PDB file of N, CA and C in Angstrom:
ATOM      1  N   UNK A  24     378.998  12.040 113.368  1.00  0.00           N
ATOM      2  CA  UNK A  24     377.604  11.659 113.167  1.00  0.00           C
ATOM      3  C   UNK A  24     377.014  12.451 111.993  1.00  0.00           C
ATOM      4  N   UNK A  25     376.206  11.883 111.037  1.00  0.00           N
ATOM      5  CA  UNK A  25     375.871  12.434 109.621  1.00  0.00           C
ATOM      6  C   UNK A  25     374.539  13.145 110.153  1.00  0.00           C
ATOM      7  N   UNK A  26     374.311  14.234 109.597  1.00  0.00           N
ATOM      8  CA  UNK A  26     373.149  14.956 109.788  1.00  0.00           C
ATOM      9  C   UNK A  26     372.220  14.612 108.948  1.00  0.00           C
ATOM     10  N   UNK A  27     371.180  15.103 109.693  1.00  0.00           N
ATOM     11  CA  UNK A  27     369.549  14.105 108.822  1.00  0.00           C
ATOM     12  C   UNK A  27     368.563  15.484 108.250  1.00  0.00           C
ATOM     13  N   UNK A  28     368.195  15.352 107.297  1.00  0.00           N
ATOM     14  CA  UNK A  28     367.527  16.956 106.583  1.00  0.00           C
ATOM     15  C   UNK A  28     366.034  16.228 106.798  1.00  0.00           C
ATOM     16  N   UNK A  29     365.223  17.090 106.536  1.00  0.00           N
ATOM     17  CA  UNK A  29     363.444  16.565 106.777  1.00  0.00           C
ATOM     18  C   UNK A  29     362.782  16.980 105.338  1.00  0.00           C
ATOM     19  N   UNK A  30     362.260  15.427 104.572  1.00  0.00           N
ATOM     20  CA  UNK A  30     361.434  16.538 103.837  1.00  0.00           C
ATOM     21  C   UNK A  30     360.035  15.944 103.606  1.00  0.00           C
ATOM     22  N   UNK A  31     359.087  16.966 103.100  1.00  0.00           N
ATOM     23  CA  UNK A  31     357.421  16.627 103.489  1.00  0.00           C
ATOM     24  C   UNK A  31     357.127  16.635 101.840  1.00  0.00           C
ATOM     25  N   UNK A  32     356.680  15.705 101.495  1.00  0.00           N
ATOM     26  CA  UNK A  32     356.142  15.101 100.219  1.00  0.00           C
ATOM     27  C   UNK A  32     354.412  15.073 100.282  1.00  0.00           C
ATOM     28  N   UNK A  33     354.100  15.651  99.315  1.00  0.00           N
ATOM     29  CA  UNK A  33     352.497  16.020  99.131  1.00  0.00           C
ATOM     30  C   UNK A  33     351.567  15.181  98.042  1.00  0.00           C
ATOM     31  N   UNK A  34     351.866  14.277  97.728  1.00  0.00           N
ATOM     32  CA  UNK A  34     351.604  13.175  96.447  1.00  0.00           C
ATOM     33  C   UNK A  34     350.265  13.349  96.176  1.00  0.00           C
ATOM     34  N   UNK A  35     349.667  13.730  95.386  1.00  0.00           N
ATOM     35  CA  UNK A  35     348.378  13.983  94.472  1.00  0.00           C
ATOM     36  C   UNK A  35     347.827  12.442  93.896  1.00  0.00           C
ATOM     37  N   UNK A  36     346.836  12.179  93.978  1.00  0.00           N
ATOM     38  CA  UNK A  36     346.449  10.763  92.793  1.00  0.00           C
ATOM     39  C   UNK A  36     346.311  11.838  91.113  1.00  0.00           C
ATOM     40  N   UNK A  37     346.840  11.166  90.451  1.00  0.00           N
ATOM     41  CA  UNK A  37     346.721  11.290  89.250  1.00  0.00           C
ATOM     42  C   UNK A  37     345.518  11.110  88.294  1.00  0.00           C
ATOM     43  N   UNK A  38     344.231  10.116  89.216  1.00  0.00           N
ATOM     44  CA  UNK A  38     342.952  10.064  88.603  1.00  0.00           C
ATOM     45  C   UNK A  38     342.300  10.878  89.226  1.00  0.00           C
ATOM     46  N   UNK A  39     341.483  11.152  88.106  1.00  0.00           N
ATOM     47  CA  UNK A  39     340.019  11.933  88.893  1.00  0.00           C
ATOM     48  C   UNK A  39     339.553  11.764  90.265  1.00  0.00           C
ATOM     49  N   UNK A  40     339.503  12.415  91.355  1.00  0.00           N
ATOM     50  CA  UNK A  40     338.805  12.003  92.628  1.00  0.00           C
ATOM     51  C   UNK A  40     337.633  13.182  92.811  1.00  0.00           C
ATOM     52  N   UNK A  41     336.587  12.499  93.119  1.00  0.00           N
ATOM     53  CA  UNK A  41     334.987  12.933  93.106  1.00  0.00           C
ATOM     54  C   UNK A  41     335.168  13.949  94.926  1.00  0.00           C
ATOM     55  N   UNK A  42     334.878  15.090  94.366  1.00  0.00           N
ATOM     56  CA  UNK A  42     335.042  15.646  95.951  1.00  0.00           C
ATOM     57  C   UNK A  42     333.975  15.259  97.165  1.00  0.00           C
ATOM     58  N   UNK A  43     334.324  14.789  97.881  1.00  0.00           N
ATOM     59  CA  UNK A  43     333.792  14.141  98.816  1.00  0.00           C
ATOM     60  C   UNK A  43     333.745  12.668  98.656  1.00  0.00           C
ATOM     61  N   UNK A  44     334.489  12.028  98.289  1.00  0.00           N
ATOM     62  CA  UNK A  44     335.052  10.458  98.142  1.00  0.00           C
ATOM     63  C   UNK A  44     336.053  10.585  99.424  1.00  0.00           C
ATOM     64  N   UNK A  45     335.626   9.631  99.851  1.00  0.00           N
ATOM     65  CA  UNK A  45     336.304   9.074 101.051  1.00  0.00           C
ATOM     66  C   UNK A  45     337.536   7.513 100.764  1.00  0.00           C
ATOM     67  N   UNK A  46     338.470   7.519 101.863  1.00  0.00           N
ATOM     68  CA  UNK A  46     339.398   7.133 101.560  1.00  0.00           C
ATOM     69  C   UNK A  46     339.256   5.435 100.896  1.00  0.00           C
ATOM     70  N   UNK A  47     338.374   4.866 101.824  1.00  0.00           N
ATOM     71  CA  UNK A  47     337.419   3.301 101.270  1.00  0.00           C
ATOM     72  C   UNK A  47     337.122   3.023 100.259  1.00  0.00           C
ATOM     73  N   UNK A  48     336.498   4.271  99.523  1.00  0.00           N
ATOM     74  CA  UNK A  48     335.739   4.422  98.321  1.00  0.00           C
ATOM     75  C   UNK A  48     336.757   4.900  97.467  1.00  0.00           C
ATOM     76  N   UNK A  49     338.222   5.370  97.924  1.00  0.00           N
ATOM     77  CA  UNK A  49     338.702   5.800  96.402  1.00  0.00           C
ATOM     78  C   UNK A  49     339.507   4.191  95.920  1.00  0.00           C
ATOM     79  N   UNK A  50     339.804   3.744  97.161  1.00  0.00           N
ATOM     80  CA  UNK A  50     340.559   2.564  97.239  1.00  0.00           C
ATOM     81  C   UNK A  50     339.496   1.441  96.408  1.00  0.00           C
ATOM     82  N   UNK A  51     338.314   1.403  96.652  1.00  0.00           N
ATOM     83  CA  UNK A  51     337.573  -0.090  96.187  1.00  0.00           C
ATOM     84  C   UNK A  51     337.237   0.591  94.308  1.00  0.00           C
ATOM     85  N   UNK A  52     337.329   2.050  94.529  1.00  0.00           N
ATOM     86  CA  UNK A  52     337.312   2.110  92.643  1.00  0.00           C
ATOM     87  C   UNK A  52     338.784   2.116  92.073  1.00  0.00           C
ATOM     88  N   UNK A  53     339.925   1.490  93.007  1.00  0.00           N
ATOM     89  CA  UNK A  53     341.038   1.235  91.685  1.00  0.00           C
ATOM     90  C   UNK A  53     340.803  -0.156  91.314  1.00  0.00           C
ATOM     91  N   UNK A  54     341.404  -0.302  89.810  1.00  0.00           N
ATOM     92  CA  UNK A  54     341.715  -1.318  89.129  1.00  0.00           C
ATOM     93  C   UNK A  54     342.185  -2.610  89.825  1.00  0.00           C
ATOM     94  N   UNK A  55     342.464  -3.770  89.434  1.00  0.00           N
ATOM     95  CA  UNK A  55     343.362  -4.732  90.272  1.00  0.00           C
ATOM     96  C   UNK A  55     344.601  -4.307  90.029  1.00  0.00           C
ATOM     97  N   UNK A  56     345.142  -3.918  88.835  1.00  0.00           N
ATOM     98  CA  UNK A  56     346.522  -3.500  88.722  1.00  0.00           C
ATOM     99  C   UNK A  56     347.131  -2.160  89.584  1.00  0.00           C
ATOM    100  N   UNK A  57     346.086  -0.900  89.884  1.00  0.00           N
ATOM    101  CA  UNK A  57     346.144   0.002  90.816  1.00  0.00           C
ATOM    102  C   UNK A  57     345.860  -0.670  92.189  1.00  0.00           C
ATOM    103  N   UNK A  58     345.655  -1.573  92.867  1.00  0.00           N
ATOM    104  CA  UNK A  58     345.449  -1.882  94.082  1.00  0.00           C
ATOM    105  C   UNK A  58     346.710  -2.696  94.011  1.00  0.00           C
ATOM    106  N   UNK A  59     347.449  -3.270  92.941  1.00  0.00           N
ATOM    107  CA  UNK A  59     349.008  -4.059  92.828  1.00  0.00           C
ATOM    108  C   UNK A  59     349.929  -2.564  93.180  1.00  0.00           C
ATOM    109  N   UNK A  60     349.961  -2.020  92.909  1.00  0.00           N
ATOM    110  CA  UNK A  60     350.295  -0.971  93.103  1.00  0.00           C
ATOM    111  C   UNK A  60     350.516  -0.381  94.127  1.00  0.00           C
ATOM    112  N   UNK A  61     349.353  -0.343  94.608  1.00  0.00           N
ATOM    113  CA  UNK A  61     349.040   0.189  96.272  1.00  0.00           C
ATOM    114  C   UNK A  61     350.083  -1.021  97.409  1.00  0.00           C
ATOM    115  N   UNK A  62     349.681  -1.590  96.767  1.00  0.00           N
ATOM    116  CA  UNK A  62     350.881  -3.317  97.252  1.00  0.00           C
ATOM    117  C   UNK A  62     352.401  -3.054  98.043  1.00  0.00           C
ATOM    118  N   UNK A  63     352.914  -2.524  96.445  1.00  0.00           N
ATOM    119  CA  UNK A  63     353.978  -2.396  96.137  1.00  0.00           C
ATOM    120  C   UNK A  63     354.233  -1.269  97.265  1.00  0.00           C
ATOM    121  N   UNK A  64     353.364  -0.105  97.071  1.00  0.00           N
ATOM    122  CA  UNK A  64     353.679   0.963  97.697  1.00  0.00           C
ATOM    123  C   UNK A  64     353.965   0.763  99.070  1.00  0.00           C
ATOM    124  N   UNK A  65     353.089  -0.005  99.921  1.00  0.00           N
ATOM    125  CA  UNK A  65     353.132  -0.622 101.228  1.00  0.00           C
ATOM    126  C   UNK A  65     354.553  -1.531 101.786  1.00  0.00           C
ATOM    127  N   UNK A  66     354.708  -2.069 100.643  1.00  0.00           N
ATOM    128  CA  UNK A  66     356.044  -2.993 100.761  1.00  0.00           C
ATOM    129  C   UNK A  66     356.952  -2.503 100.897  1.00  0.00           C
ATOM    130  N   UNK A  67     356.900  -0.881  99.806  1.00  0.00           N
ATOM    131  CA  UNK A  67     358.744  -0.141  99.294  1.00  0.00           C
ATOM    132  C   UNK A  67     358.408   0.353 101.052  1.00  0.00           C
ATOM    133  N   UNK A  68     357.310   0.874 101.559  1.00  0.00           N
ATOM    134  CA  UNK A  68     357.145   1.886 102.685  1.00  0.00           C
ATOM    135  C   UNK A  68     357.944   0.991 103.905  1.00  0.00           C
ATOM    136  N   UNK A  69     357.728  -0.304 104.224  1.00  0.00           N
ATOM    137  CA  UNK A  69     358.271  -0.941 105.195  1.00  0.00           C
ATOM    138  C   UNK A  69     359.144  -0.701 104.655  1.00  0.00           C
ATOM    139  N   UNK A  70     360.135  -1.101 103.753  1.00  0.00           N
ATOM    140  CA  UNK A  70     361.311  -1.237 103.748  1.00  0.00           C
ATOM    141  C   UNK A  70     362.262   0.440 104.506  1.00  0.00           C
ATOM    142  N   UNK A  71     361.277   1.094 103.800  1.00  0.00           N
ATOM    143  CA  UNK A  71     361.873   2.545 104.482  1.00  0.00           C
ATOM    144  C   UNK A  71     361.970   2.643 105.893  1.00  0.00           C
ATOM    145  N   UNK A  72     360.932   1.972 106.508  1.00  0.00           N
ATOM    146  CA  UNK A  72     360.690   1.877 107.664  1.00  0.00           C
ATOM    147  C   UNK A  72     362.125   1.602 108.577  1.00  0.00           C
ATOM    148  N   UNK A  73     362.715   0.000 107.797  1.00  0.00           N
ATOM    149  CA  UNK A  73     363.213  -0.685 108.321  1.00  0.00           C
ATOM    150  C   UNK A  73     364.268   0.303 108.362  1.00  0.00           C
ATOM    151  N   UNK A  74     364.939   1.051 107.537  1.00  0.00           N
ATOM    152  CA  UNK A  74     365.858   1.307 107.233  1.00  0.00           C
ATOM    153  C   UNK A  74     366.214   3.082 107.920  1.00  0.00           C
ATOM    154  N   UNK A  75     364.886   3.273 108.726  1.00  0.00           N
ATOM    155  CA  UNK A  75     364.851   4.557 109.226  1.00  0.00           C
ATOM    156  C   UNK A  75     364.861   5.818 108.552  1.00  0.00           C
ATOM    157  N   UNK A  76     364.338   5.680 107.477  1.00  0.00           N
ATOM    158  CA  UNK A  76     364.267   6.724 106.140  1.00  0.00           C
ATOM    159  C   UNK A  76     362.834   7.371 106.237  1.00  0.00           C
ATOM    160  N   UNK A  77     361.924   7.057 106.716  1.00  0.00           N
ATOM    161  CA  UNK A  77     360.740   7.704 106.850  1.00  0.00           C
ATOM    162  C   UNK A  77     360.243   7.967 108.112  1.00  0.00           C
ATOM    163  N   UNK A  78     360.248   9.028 108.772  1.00  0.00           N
ATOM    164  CA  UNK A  78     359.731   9.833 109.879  1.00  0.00           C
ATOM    165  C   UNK A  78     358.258   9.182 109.699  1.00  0.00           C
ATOM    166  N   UNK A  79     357.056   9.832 109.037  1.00  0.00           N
ATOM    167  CA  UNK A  79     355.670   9.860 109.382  1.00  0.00           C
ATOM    168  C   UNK A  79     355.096   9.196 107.656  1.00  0.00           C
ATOM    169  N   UNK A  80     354.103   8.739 107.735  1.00  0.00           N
ATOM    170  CA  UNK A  80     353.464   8.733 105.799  1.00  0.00           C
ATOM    171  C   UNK A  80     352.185   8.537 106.097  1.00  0.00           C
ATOM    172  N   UNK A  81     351.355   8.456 105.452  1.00  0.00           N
ATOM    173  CA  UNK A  81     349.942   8.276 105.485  1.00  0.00           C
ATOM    174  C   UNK A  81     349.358   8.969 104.414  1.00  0.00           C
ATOM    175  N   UNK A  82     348.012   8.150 104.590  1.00  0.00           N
ATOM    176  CA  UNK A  82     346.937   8.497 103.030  1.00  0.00           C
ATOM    177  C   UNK A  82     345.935  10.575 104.267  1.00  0.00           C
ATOM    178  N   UNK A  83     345.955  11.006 103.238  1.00  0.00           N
ATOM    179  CA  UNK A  83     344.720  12.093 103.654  1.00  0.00           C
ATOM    180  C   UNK A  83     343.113  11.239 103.980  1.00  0.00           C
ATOM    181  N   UNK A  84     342.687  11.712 104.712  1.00  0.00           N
ATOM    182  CA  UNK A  84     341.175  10.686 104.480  1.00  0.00           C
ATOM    183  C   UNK A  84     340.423  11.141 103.509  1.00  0.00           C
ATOM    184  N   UNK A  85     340.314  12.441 103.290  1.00  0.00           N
ATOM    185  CA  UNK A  85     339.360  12.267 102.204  1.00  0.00           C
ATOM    186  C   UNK A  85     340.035  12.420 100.613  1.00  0.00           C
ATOM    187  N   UNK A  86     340.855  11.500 101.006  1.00  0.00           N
ATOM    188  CA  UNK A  86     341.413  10.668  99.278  1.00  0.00           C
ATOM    189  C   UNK A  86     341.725  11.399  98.292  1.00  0.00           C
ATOM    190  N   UNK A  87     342.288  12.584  98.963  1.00  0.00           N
ATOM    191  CA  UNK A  87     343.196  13.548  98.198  1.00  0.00           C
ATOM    192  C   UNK A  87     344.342  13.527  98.387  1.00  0.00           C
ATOM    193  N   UNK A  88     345.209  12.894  98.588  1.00  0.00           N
ATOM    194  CA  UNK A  88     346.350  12.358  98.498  1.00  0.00           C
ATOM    195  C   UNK A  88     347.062  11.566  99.688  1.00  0.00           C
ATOM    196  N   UNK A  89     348.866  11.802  99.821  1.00  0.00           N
ATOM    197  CA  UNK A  89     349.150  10.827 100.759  1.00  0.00           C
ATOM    198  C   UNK A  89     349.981  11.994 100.872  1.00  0.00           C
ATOM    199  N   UNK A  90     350.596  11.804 102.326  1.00  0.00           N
ATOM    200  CA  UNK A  90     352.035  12.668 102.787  1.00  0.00           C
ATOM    201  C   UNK A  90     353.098  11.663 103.434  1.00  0.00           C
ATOM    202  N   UNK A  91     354.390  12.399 103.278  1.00  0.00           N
ATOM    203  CA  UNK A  91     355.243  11.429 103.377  1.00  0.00           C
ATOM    204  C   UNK A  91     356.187  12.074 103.764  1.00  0.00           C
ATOM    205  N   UNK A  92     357.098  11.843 105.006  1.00  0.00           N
ATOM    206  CA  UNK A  92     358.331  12.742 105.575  1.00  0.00           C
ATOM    207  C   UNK A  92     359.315  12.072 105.799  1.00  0.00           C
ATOM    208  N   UNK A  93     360.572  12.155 104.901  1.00  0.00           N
ATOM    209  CA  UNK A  93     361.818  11.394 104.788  1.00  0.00           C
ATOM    210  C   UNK A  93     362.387  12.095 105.802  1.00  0.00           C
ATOM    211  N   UNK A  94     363.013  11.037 106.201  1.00  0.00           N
ATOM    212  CA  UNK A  94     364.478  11.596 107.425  1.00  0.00           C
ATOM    213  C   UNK A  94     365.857  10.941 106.627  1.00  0.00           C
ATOM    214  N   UNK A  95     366.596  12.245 105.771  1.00  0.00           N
ATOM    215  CA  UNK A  95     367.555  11.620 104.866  1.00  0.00           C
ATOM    216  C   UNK A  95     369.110  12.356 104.991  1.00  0.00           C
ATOM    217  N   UNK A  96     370.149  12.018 104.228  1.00  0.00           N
ATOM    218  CA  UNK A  96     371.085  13.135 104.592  1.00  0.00           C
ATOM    219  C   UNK A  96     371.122  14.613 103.674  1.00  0.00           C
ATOM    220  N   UNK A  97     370.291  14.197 102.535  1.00  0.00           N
ATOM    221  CA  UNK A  97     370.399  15.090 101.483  1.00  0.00           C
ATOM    222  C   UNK A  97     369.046  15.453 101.003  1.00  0.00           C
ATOM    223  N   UNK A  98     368.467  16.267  99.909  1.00  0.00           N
ATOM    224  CA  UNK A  98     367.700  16.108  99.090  1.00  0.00           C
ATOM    225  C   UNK A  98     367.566  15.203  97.954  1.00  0.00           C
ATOM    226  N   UNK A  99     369.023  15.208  97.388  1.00  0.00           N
ATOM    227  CA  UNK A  99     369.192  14.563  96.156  1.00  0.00           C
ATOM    228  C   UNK A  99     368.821  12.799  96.799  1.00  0.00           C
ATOM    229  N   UNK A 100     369.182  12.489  98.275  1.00  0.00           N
ATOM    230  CA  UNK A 100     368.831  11.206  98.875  1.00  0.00           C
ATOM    231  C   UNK A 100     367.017  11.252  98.864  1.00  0.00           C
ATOM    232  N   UNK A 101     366.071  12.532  99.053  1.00  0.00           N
ATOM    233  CA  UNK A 101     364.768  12.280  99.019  1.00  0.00           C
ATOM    234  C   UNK A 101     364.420  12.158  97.854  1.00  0.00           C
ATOM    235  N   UNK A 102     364.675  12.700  96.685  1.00  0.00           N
ATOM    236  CA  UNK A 102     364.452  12.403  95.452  1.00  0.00           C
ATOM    237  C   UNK A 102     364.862  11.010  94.869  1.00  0.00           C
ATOM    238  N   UNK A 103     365.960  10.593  94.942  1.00  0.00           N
ATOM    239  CA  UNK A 103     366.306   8.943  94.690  1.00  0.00           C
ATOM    240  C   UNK A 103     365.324   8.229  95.277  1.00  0.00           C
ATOM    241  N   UNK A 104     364.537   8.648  96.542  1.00  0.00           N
ATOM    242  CA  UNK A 104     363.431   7.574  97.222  1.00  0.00           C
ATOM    243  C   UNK A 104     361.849   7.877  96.979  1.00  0.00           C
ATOM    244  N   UNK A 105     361.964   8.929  96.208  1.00  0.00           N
ATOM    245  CA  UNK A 105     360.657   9.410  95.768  1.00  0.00           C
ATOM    246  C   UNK A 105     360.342   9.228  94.668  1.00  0.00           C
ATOM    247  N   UNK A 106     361.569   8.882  93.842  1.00  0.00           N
ATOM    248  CA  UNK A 106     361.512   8.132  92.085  1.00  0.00           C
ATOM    249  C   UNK A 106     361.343   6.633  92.018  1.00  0.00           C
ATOM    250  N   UNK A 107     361.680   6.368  93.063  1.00  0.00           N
ATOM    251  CA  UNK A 107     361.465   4.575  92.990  1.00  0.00           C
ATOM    252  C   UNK A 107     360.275   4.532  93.609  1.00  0.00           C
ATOM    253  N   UNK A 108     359.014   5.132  94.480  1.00  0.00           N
ATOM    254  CA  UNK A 108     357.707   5.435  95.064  1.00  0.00           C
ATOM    255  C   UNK A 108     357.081   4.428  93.895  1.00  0.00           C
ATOM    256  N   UNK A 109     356.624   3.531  94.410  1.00  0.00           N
ATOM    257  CA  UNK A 109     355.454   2.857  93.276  1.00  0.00           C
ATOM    258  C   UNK A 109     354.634   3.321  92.382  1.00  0.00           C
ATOM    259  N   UNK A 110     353.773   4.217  93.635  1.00  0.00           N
ATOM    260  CA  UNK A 110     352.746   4.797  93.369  1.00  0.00           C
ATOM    261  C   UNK A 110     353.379   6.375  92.160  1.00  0.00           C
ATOM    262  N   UNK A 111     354.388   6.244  92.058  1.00  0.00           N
ATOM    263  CA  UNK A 111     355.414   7.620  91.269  1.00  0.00           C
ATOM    264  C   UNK A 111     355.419   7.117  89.904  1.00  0.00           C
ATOM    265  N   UNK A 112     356.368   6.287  90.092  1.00  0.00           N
ATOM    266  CA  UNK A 112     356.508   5.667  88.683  1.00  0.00           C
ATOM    267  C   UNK A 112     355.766   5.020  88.057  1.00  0.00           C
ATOM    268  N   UNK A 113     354.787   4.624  88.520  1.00  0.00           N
ATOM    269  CA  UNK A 113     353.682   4.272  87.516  1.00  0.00           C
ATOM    270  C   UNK A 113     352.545   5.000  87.459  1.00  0.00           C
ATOM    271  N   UNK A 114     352.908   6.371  87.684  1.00  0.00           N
ATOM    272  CA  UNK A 114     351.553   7.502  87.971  1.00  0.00           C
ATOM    273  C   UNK A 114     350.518   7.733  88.066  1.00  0.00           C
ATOM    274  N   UNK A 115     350.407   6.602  89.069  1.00  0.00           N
ATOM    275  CA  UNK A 115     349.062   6.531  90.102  1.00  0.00           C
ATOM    276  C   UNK A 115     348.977   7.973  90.845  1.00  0.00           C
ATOM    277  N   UNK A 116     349.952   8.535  91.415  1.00  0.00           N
ATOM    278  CA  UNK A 116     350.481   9.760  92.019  1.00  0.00           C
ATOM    279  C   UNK A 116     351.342  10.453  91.189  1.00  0.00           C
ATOM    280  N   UNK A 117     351.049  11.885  92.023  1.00  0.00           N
ATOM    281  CA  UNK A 117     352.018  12.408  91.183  1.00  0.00           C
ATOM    282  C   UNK A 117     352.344  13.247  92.257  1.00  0.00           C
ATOM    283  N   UNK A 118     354.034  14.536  92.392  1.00  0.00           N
ATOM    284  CA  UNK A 118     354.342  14.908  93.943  1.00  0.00           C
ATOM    285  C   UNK A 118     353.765  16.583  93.360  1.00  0.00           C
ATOM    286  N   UNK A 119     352.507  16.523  94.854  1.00  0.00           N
ATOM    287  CA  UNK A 119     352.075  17.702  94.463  1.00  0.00           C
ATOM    288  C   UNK A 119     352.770  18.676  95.258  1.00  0.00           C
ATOM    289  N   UNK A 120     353.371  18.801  96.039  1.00  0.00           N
ATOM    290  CA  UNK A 120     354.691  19.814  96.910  1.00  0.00           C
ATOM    291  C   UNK A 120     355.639  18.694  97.485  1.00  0.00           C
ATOM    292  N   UNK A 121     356.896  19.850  97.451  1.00  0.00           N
ATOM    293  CA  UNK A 121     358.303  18.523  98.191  1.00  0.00           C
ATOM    294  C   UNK A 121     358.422  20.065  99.002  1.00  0.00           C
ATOM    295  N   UNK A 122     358.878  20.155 100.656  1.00  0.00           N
ATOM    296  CA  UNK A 122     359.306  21.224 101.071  1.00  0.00           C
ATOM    297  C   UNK A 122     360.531  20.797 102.124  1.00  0.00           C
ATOM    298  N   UNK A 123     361.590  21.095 102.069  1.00  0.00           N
ATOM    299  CA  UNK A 123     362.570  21.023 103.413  1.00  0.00           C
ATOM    300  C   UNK A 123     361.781  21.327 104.936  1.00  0.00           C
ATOM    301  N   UNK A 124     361.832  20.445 105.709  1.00  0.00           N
ATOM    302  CA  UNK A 124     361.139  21.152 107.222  1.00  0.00           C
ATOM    303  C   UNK A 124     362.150  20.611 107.914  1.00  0.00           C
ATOM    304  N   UNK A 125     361.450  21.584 109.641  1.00  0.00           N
ATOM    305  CA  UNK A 125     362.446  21.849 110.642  1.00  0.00           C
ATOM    306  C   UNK A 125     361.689  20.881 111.565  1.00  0.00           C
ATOM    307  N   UNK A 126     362.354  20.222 111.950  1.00  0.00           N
ATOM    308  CA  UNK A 126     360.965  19.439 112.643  1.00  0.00           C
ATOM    309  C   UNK A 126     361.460  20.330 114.193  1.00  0.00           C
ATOM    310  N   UNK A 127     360.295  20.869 114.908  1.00  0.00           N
ATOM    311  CA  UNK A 127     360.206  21.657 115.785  1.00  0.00           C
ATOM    312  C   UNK A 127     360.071  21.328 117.570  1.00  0.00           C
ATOM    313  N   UNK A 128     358.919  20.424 117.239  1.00  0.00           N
ATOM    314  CA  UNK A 128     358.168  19.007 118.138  1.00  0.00           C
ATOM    315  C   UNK A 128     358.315  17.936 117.724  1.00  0.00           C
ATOM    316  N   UNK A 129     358.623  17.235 118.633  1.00  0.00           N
ATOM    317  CA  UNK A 129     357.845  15.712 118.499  1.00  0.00           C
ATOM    318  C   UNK A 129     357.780  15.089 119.678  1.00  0.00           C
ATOM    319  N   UNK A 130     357.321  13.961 119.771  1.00  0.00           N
ATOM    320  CA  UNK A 130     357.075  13.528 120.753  1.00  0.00           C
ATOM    321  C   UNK A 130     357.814  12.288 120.889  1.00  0.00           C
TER     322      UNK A 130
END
């Protein structure tokens, strides 16, 4: 059985966010091409889903970024899935911490 490493991704938006902008409000000031984006991002995320590659993800609420916890065999496997990230490569985001974790709990 292949062992599974944990890692916690800290993704920053790359535009200006007004402190105290909430998550509604950062979303209705992107572009149409940044909300294509956001699309994409949702789409690559199921697919991870499907494929059992992502433990937990979600936006922060107050629209300072998103977190994201791969369940992978490697690092070099979280990085291959963090370069194809929509929101990555077209630097809407950018990764503001990557850290190895132990996952301790869960439920």
């Amino acid at each position: 059985m292949e062992s599974l490493e944990y890692y916690f991704y800290l993704l920053k938006p790359s535009i200006e966010v007004k402190h105290g902008t909430t998550l509604d409000e950062f979303i209705s000031s992107l572009t149409e091409v940044q909300k294509g984006i956001l699309e994409e991002h949702f789409a690559y995320m199921e697919k991870l889903v499907k494929q059992k590659k992502i433990l937990i993800g979600g936006p922060l609420l107050d629209a300072n970024g998103l977190v994201l916890i791969f369940r992978v065999s490697s690092k070099d496997e979280a990085d291959q899935i963090i370069s194809q990230e929509p929101t990555i490569f077209s630097n809407l985001f950018e990764i503001a911490e990557c850290h190895p974790i132990q996952i301790a709990v869960s439920s």
